[in-house]
Tab-separated table of C-alpha atoms in Angstrom:
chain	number	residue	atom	x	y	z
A	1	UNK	CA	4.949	20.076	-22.760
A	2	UNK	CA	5.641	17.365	-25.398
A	3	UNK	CA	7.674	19.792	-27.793
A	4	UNK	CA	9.881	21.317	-24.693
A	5	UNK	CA	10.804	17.454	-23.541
A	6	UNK	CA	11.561	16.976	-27.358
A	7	UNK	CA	14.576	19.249	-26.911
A	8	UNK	CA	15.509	18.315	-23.483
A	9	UNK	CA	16.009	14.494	-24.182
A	10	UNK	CA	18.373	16.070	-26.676
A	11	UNK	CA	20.933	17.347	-23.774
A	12	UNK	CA	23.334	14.922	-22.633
A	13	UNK	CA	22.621	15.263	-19.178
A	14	UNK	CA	18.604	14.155	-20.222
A	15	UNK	CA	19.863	11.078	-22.255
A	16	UNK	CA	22.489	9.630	-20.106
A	17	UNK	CA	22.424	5.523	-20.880
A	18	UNK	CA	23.646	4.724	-17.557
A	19	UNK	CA	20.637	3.460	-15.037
A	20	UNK	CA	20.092	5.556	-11.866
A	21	UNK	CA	21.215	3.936	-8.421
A	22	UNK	CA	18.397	3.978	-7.317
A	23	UNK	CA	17.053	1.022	-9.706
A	24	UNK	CA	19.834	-0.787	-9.375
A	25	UNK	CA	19.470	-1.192	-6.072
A	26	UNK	CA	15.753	-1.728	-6.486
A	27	UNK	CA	15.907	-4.486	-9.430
A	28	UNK	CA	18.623	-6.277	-7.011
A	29	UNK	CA	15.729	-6.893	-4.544
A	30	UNK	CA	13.596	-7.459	-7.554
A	31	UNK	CA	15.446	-10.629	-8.448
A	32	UNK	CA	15.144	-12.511	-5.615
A	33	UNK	CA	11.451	-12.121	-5.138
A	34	UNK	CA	10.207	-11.982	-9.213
A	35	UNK	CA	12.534	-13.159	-11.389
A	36	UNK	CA	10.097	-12.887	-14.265
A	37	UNK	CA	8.545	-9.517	-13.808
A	38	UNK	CA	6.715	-7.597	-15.987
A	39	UNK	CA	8.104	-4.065	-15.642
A	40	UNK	CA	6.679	-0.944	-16.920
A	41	UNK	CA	9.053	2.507	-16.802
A	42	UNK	CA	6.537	4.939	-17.183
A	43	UNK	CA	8.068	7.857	-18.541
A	44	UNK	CA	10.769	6.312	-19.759
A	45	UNK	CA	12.514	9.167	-21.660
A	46	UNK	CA	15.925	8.215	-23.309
A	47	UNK	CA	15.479	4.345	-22.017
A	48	UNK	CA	18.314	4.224	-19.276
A	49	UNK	CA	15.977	2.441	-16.512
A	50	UNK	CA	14.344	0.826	-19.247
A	51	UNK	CA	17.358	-1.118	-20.734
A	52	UNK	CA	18.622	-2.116	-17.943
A	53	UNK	CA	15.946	-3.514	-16.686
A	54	UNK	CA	15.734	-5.552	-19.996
A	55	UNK	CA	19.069	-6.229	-19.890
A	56	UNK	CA	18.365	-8.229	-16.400
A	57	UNK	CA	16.318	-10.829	-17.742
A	58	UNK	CA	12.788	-9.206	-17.024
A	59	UNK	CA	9.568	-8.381	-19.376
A	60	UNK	CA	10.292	-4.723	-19.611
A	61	UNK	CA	7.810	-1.995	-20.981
A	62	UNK	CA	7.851	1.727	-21.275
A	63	UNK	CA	5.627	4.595	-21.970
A	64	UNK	CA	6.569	7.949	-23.414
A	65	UNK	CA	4.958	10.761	-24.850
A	66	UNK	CA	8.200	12.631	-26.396
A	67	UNK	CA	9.360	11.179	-30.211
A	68	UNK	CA	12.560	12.391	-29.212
A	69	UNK	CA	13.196	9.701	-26.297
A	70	UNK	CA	11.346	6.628	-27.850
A	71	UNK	CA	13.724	7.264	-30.782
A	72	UNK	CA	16.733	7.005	-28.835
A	73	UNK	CA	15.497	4.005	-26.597
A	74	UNK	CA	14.922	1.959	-29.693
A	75	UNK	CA	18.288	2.272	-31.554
A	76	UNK	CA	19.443	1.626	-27.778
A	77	UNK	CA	17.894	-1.512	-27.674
A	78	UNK	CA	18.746	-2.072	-31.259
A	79	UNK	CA	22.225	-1.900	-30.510
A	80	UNK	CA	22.430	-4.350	-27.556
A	81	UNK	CA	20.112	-6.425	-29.384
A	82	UNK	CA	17.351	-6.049	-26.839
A	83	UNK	CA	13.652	-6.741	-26.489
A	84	UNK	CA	11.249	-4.494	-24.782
A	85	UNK	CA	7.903	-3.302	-25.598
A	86	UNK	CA	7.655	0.613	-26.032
A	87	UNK	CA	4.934	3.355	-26.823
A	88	UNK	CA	4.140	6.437	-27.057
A	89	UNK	CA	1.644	7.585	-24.649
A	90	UNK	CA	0.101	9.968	-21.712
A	91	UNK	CA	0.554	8.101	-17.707
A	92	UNK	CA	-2.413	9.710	-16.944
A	93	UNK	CA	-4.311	7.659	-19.370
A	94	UNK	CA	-2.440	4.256	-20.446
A	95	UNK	CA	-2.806	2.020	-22.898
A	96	UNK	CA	-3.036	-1.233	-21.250
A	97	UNK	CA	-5.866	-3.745	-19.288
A	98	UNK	CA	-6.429	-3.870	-16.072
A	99	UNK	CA	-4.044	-5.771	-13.444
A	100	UNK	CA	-1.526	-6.189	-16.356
A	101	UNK	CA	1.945	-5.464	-14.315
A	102	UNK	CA	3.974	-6.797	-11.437
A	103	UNK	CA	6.089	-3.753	-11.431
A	104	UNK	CA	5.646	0.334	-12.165
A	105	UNK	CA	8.754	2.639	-12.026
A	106	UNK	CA	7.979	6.338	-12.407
A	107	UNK	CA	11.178	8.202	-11.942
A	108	UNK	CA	11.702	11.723	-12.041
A	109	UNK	CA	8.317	12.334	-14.272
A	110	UNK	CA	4.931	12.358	-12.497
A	111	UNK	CA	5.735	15.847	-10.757
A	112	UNK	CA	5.427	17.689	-13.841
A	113	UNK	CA	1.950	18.006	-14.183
A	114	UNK	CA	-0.625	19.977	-11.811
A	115	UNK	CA	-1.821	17.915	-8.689
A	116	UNK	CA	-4.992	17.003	-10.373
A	117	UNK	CA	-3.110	14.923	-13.169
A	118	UNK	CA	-0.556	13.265	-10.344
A	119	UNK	CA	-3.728	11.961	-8.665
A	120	UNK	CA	-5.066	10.939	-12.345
A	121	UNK	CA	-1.774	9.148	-13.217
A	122	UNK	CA	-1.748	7.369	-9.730
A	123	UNK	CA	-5.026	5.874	-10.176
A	124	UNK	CA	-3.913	4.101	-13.636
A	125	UNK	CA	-0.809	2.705	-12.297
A	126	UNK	CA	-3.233	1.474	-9.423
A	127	UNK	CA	-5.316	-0.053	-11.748
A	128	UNK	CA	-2.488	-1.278	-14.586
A	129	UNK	CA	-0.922	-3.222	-11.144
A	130	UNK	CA	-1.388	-6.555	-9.920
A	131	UNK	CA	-2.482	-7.699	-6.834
A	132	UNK	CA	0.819	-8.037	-4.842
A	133	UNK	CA	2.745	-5.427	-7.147
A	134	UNK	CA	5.129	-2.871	-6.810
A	135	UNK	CA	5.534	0.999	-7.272
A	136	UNK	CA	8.878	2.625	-7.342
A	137	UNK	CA	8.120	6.277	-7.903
A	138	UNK	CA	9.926	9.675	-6.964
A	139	UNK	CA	8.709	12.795	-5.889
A	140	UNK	CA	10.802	16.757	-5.999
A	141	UNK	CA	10.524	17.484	-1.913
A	142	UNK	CA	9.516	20.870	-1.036
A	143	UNK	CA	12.826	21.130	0.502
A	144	UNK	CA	14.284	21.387	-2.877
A	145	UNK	CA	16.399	24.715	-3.344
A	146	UNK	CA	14.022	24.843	-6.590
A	147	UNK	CA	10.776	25.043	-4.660
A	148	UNK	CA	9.307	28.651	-5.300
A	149	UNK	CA	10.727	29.111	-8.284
A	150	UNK	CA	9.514	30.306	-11.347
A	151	UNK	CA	6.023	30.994	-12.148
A	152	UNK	CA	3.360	29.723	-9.599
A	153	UNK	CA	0.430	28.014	-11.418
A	154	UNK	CA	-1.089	26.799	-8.085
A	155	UNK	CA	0.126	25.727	-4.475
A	156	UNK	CA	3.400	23.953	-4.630
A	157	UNK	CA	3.493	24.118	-8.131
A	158	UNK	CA	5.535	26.295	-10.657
A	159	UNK	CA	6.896	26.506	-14.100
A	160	UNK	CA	10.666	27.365	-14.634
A	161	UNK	CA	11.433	30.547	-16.626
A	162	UNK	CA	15.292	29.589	-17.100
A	163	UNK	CA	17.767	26.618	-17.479
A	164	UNK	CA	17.045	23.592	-19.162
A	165	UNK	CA	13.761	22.849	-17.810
A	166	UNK	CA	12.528	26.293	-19.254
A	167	UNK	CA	8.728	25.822	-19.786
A	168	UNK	CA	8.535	22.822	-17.703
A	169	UNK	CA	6.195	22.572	-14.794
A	170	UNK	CA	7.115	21.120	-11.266
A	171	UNK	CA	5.194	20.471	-8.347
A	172	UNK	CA	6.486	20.050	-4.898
A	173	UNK	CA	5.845	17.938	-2.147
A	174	UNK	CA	6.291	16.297	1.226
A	175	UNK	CA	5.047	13.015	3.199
A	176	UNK	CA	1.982	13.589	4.224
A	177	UNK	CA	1.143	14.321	0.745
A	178	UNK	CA	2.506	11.666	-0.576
A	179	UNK	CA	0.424	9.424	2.296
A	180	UNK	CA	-2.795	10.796	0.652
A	181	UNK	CA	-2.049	10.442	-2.727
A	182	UNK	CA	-1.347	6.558	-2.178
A	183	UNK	CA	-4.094	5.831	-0.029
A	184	UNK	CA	-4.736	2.979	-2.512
A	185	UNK	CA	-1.868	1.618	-1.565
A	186	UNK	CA	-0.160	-0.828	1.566
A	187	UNK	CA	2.710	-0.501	2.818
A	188	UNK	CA	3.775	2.946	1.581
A	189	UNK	CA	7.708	3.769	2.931
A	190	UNK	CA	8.638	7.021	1.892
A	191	UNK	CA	12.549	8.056	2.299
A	192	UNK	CA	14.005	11.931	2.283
A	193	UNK	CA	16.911	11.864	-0.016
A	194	UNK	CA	19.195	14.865	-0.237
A	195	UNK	CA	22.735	15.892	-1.153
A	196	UNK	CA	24.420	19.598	-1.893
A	197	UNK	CA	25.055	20.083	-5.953
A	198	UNK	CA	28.698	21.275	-6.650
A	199	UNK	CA	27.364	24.964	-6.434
A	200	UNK	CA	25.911	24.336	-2.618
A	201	UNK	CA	22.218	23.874	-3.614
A	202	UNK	CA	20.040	21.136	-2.131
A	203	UNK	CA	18.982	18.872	-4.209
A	204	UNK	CA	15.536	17.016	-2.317
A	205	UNK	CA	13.755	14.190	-3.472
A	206	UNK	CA	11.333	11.635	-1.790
A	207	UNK	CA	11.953	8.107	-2.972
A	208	UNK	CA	8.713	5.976	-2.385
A	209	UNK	CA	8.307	2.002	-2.653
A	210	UNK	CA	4.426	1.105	-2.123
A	211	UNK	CA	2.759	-2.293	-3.093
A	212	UNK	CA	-0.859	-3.507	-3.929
């Protein structure tokens, strides 16, 4: 898996430097409640969430286990001549103490593993949170126009054979999955989010904010 997302983060599309919307948005609300956050972007690939959230004033911290995108989030934050605290590493076993972070963003990462290591990676951001904190984390919807395909490795759950996720496994899911995997968890709001590509093909995601 590592050596595939070595070569992805190289594609432009993988390594854009703009942040998503969607933590815009989410840092906005961030402000007025925690101005001082500590922020982890777990799977932080090519640092766009990352940076920004640095560049808005808060403790910012990433984890990623390709070479490829800690290399290009440090001469990122070399170049705007900012601080944040990066390593290489696996979600579903992190390197930090218990109760360490206000925040966890995991964006369009924790699906591509089996279900067993989503439930594994949940737990440690459960347990790297604080009492109080905040999960912003995404989820491919079954009502993806990618659901079914490629090669099934279990329910829900395949590995493409083309494009340039090639090799990379994806698991689909809906609510009342999500509901179960954050039992841990108050105040879980889950949102359907879906727009037609260019080419007519649904793209489906389910956007979740849940807190400690």
């Amino acid at each position: 898996m590592v050596t595939e997302w070595n070569q992805i983060l190289r594609e432009k599309w993988y390594s854009q430097e703009e942040p998503d919307e969607l933590v815009i948005s989410f840092v906005t609300l961030l402000k007025n409640k925690n101005k001082k956050a500590r922020v982890l972007d777990l799977g932080c690939g090519a640092g766009r969430n990352l940076i920004y959230t640095a560049n808005q004033g808060f403790e910012a911290h990433g984890v990623e286990m390709s070479e490829t995108g800690l290399n290009f989030t440090k001469e990122r934050l070399r170049k705007r001549n900012l601080e944040a605290h990066i390593l290489k590493g696996d979600m579903n076993l992190l390197p930090y103490i218990d109760s360490c972070f206000d925040v966890v963003m995991c964006l369009f990462t924790i699906y591509h593993q089996k279900l067993k290591g989503i439930r594994t990676a949940i737990s440690e951001v459960h347990r790297v949170l604080r009492k109080g904190g905040i999960l912003l984390i995404n989820f491919q919807s079954k009502r993806s126009h990618m659901y079914g395909k490629g090669v099934k490795v279990e329910k829900d759950t395949f590995i493409r054979q083309n494009g340039p996720e090639k090799g990379v496994i994806h698991h689909f899911t809906d609510k009342e999955e999500i509901v179960k995997l954050l039992k841990d968890f108050k105040n879980v709001n889950v949102e359907l989010r879906e727009r037609k590509s260019a080419d007519g093909y649904l793209q489906s995601r389910l956007i979740v904010i849940a807190k400690m």
